[in-house]
């Protein structure tokens, strides 16, 4: 059974449990945490971030909520850029859900969440950075020529941003020890599971076109 047929079968069986507009709820949660940690809890000498971040040692001491609450931690942005960051995550998440449907997007997102937790158990600590990055990489694979504005004014295709992110991941992989290498592979496990065939096909297609150009020029 190929991947698409399996996904369709799972969708028919479990699709009714999928959360529609999942990314909207994630973004609302992130926004609420940012507002609370910026304007409310500092007055009480309390950090909501510290209470929500995934920490293996604290999880094993009984703070099991950390395996879920870290998903709602906002990106480390200033008050000015937090709006654009959250809008961007909502935009790419909504685009993926529109392309795939709610069930497949839920499956992709929660697979990434489980991969991130697994990474956290290996390294002892984890954030939702790689999960959010996987959303963008998925978006760039599906919409490679979609233009994003660098510095809000320079149009750059999504695939070039994705290639730069992939280069940074590869660099981290090369420089990491075996535990770090394993953690990085697991961290992008949802990308590997969902897009491995597409990635291999694109590499082969790029090589084929390159060889054809060389042959034609020769």
mmCIF file of C-alpha atoms in Angstrom:
data_model
loop_
_atom_site.group_PDB
_atom_site.id
_atom_site.type_symbol
_atom_site.label_atom_id
_atom_site.label_comp_id
_atom_site.label_asym_id
_atom_site.label_seq_id
_atom_site.Cartn_x
_atom_site.Cartn_y
_atom_site.Cartn_z
ATOM 1 C CA UNK A 1 0.000 0.000 0.000
ATOM 2 C CA UNK A 2 1.511 3.336 -1.049
ATOM 3 C CA UNK A 3 1.681 6.375 1.197
ATOM 4 C CA UNK A 4 -1.243 8.258 -0.329
ATOM 5 C CA UNK A 5 -3.582 5.265 -0.187
ATOM 6 C CA UNK A 6 -2.616 4.705 3.452
ATOM 7 C CA UNK A 7 -3.298 8.362 4.303
ATOM 8 C CA UNK A 8 -6.654 8.223 2.520
ATOM 9 C CA UNK A 9 -7.578 5.082 4.434
ATOM 10 C CA UNK A 10 -6.595 6.651 7.750
ATOM 11 C CA UNK A 11 -8.513 9.800 6.840
ATOM 12 C CA UNK A 12 -11.701 7.816 6.197
ATOM 13 C CA UNK A 13 -11.323 5.984 9.491
ATOM 14 C CA UNK A 14 -10.098 8.749 11.810
ATOM 15 C CA UNK A 15 -10.743 11.968 9.899
ATOM 16 C CA UNK A 16 -13.719 12.866 12.091
ATOM 17 C CA UNK A 17 -11.318 13.352 15.007
ATOM 18 C CA UNK A 18 -9.179 15.906 13.166
ATOM 19 C CA UNK A 19 -9.094 19.465 14.514
ATOM 20 C CA UNK A 20 -10.143 21.982 11.891
ATOM 21 C CA UNK A 21 -8.103 25.204 11.781
ATOM 22 C CA UNK A 22 -5.523 23.646 14.108
ATOM 23 C CA UNK A 23 -2.905 26.298 13.356
ATOM 24 C CA UNK A 24 -5.303 29.063 14.342
ATOM 25 C CA UNK A 25 -5.655 27.586 17.833
ATOM 26 C CA UNK A 26 -1.881 27.137 18.101
ATOM 27 C CA UNK A 27 -1.322 30.779 17.133
ATOM 28 C CA UNK A 28 -3.973 32.046 19.550
ATOM 29 C CA UNK A 29 -2.253 30.070 22.305
ATOM 30 C CA UNK A 30 1.153 31.469 21.367
ATOM 31 C CA UNK A 31 -0.227 34.995 21.327
ATOM 32 C CA UNK A 32 -1.845 34.536 24.734
ATOM 33 C CA UNK A 33 1.410 33.202 26.225
ATOM 34 C CA UNK A 34 3.377 36.108 24.738
ATOM 35 C CA UNK A 35 0.961 38.703 26.145
ATOM 36 C CA UNK A 36 0.858 37.029 29.561
ATOM 37 C CA UNK A 37 4.640 36.645 29.830
ATOM 38 C CA UNK A 38 5.279 40.173 28.547
ATOM 39 C CA UNK A 39 2.677 42.239 30.378
ATOM 40 C CA UNK A 40 1.156 40.236 33.243
ATOM 41 C CA UNK A 41 3.423 37.665 34.879
ATOM 42 C CA UNK A 42 6.571 39.829 35.123
ATOM 43 C CA UNK A 43 4.702 41.878 37.720
ATOM 44 C CA UNK A 44 4.233 38.666 39.720
ATOM 45 C CA UNK A 45 7.865 37.516 39.314
ATOM 46 C CA UNK A 46 6.661 34.465 37.410
ATOM 47 C CA UNK A 47 7.689 33.125 33.994
ATOM 48 C CA UNK A 48 5.061 31.222 32.048
ATOM 49 C CA UNK A 49 7.760 30.162 29.586
ATOM 50 C CA UNK A 50 9.711 28.427 32.360
ATOM 51 C CA UNK A 51 6.581 26.556 33.416
ATOM 52 C CA UNK A 52 5.746 25.394 29.872
ATOM 53 C CA UNK A 53 9.076 24.575 28.203
ATOM 54 C CA UNK A 54 9.971 20.910 27.699
ATOM 55 C CA UNK A 55 12.573 19.707 30.178
ATOM 56 C CA UNK A 56 13.284 15.989 30.495
ATOM 57 C CA UNK A 57 14.361 16.124 34.135
ATOM 58 C CA UNK A 58 11.256 18.037 35.203
ATOM 59 C CA UNK A 59 9.017 15.819 33.056
ATOM 60 C CA UNK A 60 10.375 12.725 34.817
ATOM 61 C CA UNK A 61 9.667 14.407 38.162
ATOM 62 C CA UNK A 62 5.974 14.511 37.292
ATOM 63 C CA UNK A 63 5.549 17.725 35.309
ATOM 64 C CA UNK A 64 4.089 15.792 32.373
ATOM 65 C CA UNK A 65 2.229 18.793 30.949
ATOM 66 C CA UNK A 66 5.547 20.010 29.541
ATOM 67 C CA UNK A 67 5.265 17.412 26.761
ATOM 68 C CA UNK A 68 2.340 19.451 25.392
ATOM 69 C CA UNK A 69 2.612 23.028 26.626
ATOM 70 C CA UNK A 70 5.895 23.705 24.821
ATOM 71 C CA UNK A 71 3.895 23.653 21.577
ATOM 72 C CA UNK A 72 2.312 26.961 22.580
ATOM 73 C CA UNK A 73 5.531 28.825 23.305
ATOM 74 C CA UNK A 74 5.796 31.839 20.973
ATOM 75 C CA UNK A 75 8.912 32.484 18.876
ATOM 76 C CA UNK A 76 11.534 34.632 20.547
ATOM 77 C CA UNK A 77 10.456 37.895 18.937
ATOM 78 C CA UNK A 78 10.181 41.504 19.930
ATOM 79 C CA UNK A 79 6.843 43.165 20.475
ATOM 80 C CA UNK A 80 7.074 44.588 16.942
ATOM 81 C CA UNK A 81 7.888 41.336 15.143
ATOM 82 C CA UNK A 82 5.749 38.901 17.129
ATOM 83 C CA UNK A 83 2.686 39.819 15.075
ATOM 84 C CA UNK A 84 4.462 39.080 11.800
ATOM 85 C CA UNK A 85 5.926 35.830 13.169
ATOM 86 C CA UNK A 86 2.568 34.535 14.335
ATOM 87 C CA UNK A 87 0.850 35.649 11.131
ATOM 88 C CA UNK A 88 3.490 33.818 9.084
ATOM 89 C CA UNK A 89 3.045 30.571 11.017
ATOM 90 C CA UNK A 90 -0.725 30.858 10.694
ATOM 91 C CA UNK A 91 -0.395 31.520 6.964
ATOM 92 C CA UNK A 92 1.816 28.508 6.172
ATOM 93 C CA UNK A 93 -0.189 26.226 8.478
ATOM 94 C CA UNK A 94 -3.466 27.276 6.869
ATOM 95 C CA UNK A 95 -1.965 26.823 3.397
ATOM 96 C CA UNK A 96 -0.887 23.281 4.266
ATOM 97 C CA UNK A 97 -4.293 22.434 5.735
ATOM 98 C CA UNK A 98 -5.986 23.841 2.632
ATOM 99 C CA UNK A 99 -3.766 21.683 0.413
ATOM 100 C CA UNK A 100 -3.928 18.485 2.464
ATOM 101 C CA UNK A 101 -7.131 18.656 4.444
ATOM 102 C CA UNK A 102 -7.456 18.801 8.209
ATOM 103 C CA UNK A 103 -6.600 15.169 8.940
ATOM 104 C CA UNK A 104 -3.320 15.045 7.036
ATOM 105 C CA UNK A 105 -2.240 18.403 8.449
ATOM 106 C CA UNK A 106 -3.075 17.222 11.984
ATOM 107 C CA UNK A 107 -1.101 14.046 11.360
ATOM 108 C CA UNK A 108 1.892 15.994 10.054
ATOM 109 C CA UNK A 109 1.839 18.471 12.946
ATOM 110 C CA UNK A 110 1.399 15.946 15.743
ATOM 111 C CA UNK A 111 3.971 13.599 14.196
ATOM 112 C CA UNK A 112 6.364 16.544 14.357
ATOM 113 C CA UNK A 113 5.365 17.191 17.960
ATOM 114 C CA UNK A 114 6.088 13.563 18.915
ATOM 115 C CA UNK A 115 9.425 13.748 17.088
ATOM 116 C CA UNK A 116 10.303 16.889 19.038
ATOM 117 C CA UNK A 117 9.447 15.226 22.352
ATOM 118 C CA UNK A 118 11.594 12.233 21.353
ATOM 119 C CA UNK A 119 14.417 14.657 20.567
ATOM 120 C CA UNK A 120 13.900 16.212 24.002
ATOM 121 C CA UNK A 121 14.310 12.848 25.707
ATOM 122 C CA UNK A 122 17.587 12.321 23.864
ATOM 123 C CA UNK A 123 19.081 15.746 24.539
ATOM 124 C CA UNK A 124 17.261 16.615 27.772
ATOM 125 C CA UNK A 125 15.686 19.790 26.395
ATOM 126 C CA UNK A 126 13.565 20.789 23.395
ATOM 127 C CA UNK A 127 11.646 23.714 21.938
ATOM 128 C CA UNK A 128 9.117 23.919 19.125
ATOM 129 C CA UNK A 129 11.699 25.491 16.790
ATOM 130 C CA UNK A 130 12.188 22.382 14.652
ATOM 131 C CA UNK A 131 8.446 21.725 14.570
ATOM 132 C CA UNK A 132 7.768 25.245 13.283
ATOM 133 C CA UNK A 133 10.671 24.883 10.845
ATOM 134 C CA UNK A 134 9.160 21.656 9.509
ATOM 135 C CA UNK A 135 5.955 23.559 8.704
ATOM 136 C CA UNK A 136 7.912 26.022 6.605
ATOM 137 C CA UNK A 137 9.925 23.288 4.869
ATOM 138 C CA UNK A 138 6.687 21.488 3.995
ATOM 139 C CA UNK A 139 5.249 24.752 2.657
ATOM 140 C CA UNK A 140 8.376 25.355 0.546
ATOM 141 C CA UNK A 141 8.266 21.834 -0.893
ATOM 142 C CA UNK A 142 4.629 22.249 -1.928
ATOM 143 C CA UNK A 143 4.884 25.908 -2.971
ATOM 144 C CA UNK A 144 8.556 26.288 -3.983
ATOM 145 C CA UNK A 145 8.011 29.371 -6.134
ATOM 146 C CA UNK A 146 5.871 31.288 -3.661
ATOM 147 C CA UNK A 147 7.558 34.634 -3.066
ATOM 148 C CA UNK A 148 8.223 35.834 0.480
ATOM 149 C CA UNK A 149 9.481 39.300 1.313
ATOM 150 C CA UNK A 150 12.964 39.405 2.810
ATOM 151 C CA UNK A 151 13.259 42.462 5.084
ATOM 152 C CA UNK A 152 9.637 43.180 4.048
ATOM 153 C CA UNK A 153 10.731 44.444 0.615
ATOM 154 C CA UNK A 154 12.894 41.916 -1.301
ATOM 155 C CA UNK A 155 10.894 39.089 -2.955
ATOM 156 C CA UNK A 156 12.611 35.710 -2.525
ATOM 157 C CA UNK A 157 11.129 32.366 -3.505
ATOM 158 C CA UNK A 158 10.322 30.012 -0.650
ATOM 159 C CA UNK A 159 12.597 27.301 -2.034
ATOM 160 C CA UNK A 160 15.696 29.457 -1.527
ATOM 161 C CA UNK A 161 14.827 30.077 2.127
ATOM 162 C CA UNK A 162 14.213 26.336 2.513
ATOM 163 C CA UNK A 163 17.559 25.452 0.929
ATOM 164 C CA UNK A 164 19.312 27.827 3.319
ATOM 165 C CA UNK A 165 17.528 26.221 6.295
ATOM 166 C CA UNK A 166 18.444 22.775 4.948
ATOM 167 C CA UNK A 167 22.090 23.872 4.709
ATOM 168 C CA UNK A 168 22.037 24.996 8.366
ATOM 169 C CA UNK A 169 20.487 21.673 9.398
ATOM 170 C CA UNK A 170 23.118 19.755 7.442
ATOM 171 C CA UNK A 171 25.885 21.839 9.004
ATOM 172 C CA UNK A 172 24.523 21.171 12.507
ATOM 173 C CA UNK A 173 24.263 17.475 11.657
ATOM 174 C CA UNK A 174 27.897 17.316 10.528
ATOM 175 C CA UNK A 175 29.192 19.190 13.578
ATOM 176 C CA UNK A 176 27.111 17.265 16.127
ATOM 177 C CA UNK A 177 28.009 14.127 18.033
ATOM 178 C CA UNK A 178 26.105 10.892 17.513
ATOM 179 C CA UNK A 179 23.396 11.866 19.995
ATOM 180 C CA UNK A 180 23.007 15.235 18.269
ATOM 181 C CA UNK A 181 22.857 13.588 14.836
ATOM 182 C CA UNK A 182 20.141 11.204 15.993
ATOM 183 C CA UNK A 183 18.226 14.072 17.613
ATOM 184 C CA UNK A 184 18.331 16.143 14.410
ATOM 185 C CA UNK A 185 17.091 13.243 12.292
ATOM 186 C CA UNK A 186 14.234 12.629 14.697
ATOM 187 C CA UNK A 187 13.459 16.367 14.901
ATOM 188 C CA UNK A 188 12.634 16.494 11.187
ATOM 189 C CA UNK A 189 11.068 13.033 11.193
ATOM 190 C CA UNK A 190 7.735 14.334 9.913
ATOM 191 C CA UNK A 191 9.465 15.883 6.880
ATOM 192 C CA UNK A 192 11.272 12.597 6.196
ATOM 193 C CA UNK A 193 8.102 10.517 6.573
ATOM 194 C CA UNK A 194 5.897 12.771 4.464
ATOM 195 C CA UNK A 195 8.315 14.011 1.806
ATOM 196 C CA UNK A 196 11.160 11.530 1.405
ATOM 197 C CA UNK A 197 9.825 10.338 -1.935
ATOM 198 C CA UNK A 198 9.380 13.908 -3.181
ATOM 199 C CA UNK A 199 12.869 14.893 -2.024
ATOM 200 C CA UNK A 200 14.476 11.927 -3.812
ATOM 201 C CA UNK A 201 12.436 12.618 -6.956
ATOM 202 C CA UNK A 202 13.428 16.308 -6.997
ATOM 203 C CA UNK A 203 17.122 15.459 -6.531
ATOM 204 C CA UNK A 204 16.974 12.929 -9.374
ATOM 205 C CA UNK A 205 15.076 15.397 -11.567
ATOM 206 C CA UNK A 206 17.629 18.134 -10.862
ATOM 207 C CA UNK A 207 20.466 15.721 -11.726
ATOM 208 C CA UNK A 208 18.699 14.623 -14.896
ATOM 209 C CA UNK A 209 18.208 18.226 -16.048
ATOM 210 C CA UNK A 210 21.829 19.080 -15.199
ATOM 211 C CA UNK A 211 23.142 16.090 -17.154
ATOM 212 C CA UNK A 212 20.897 16.968 -20.091
ATOM 213 C CA UNK A 213 22.248 20.555 -20.170
ATOM 214 C CA UNK A 214 25.818 19.293 -20.066
ATOM 215 C CA UNK A 215 25.116 16.852 -22.879
ATOM 216 C CA UNK A 216 23.342 19.522 -24.941
ATOM 217 C CA UNK A 217 26.205 22.004 -24.490
ATOM 218 C CA UNK A 218 28.713 19.301 -25.386
#
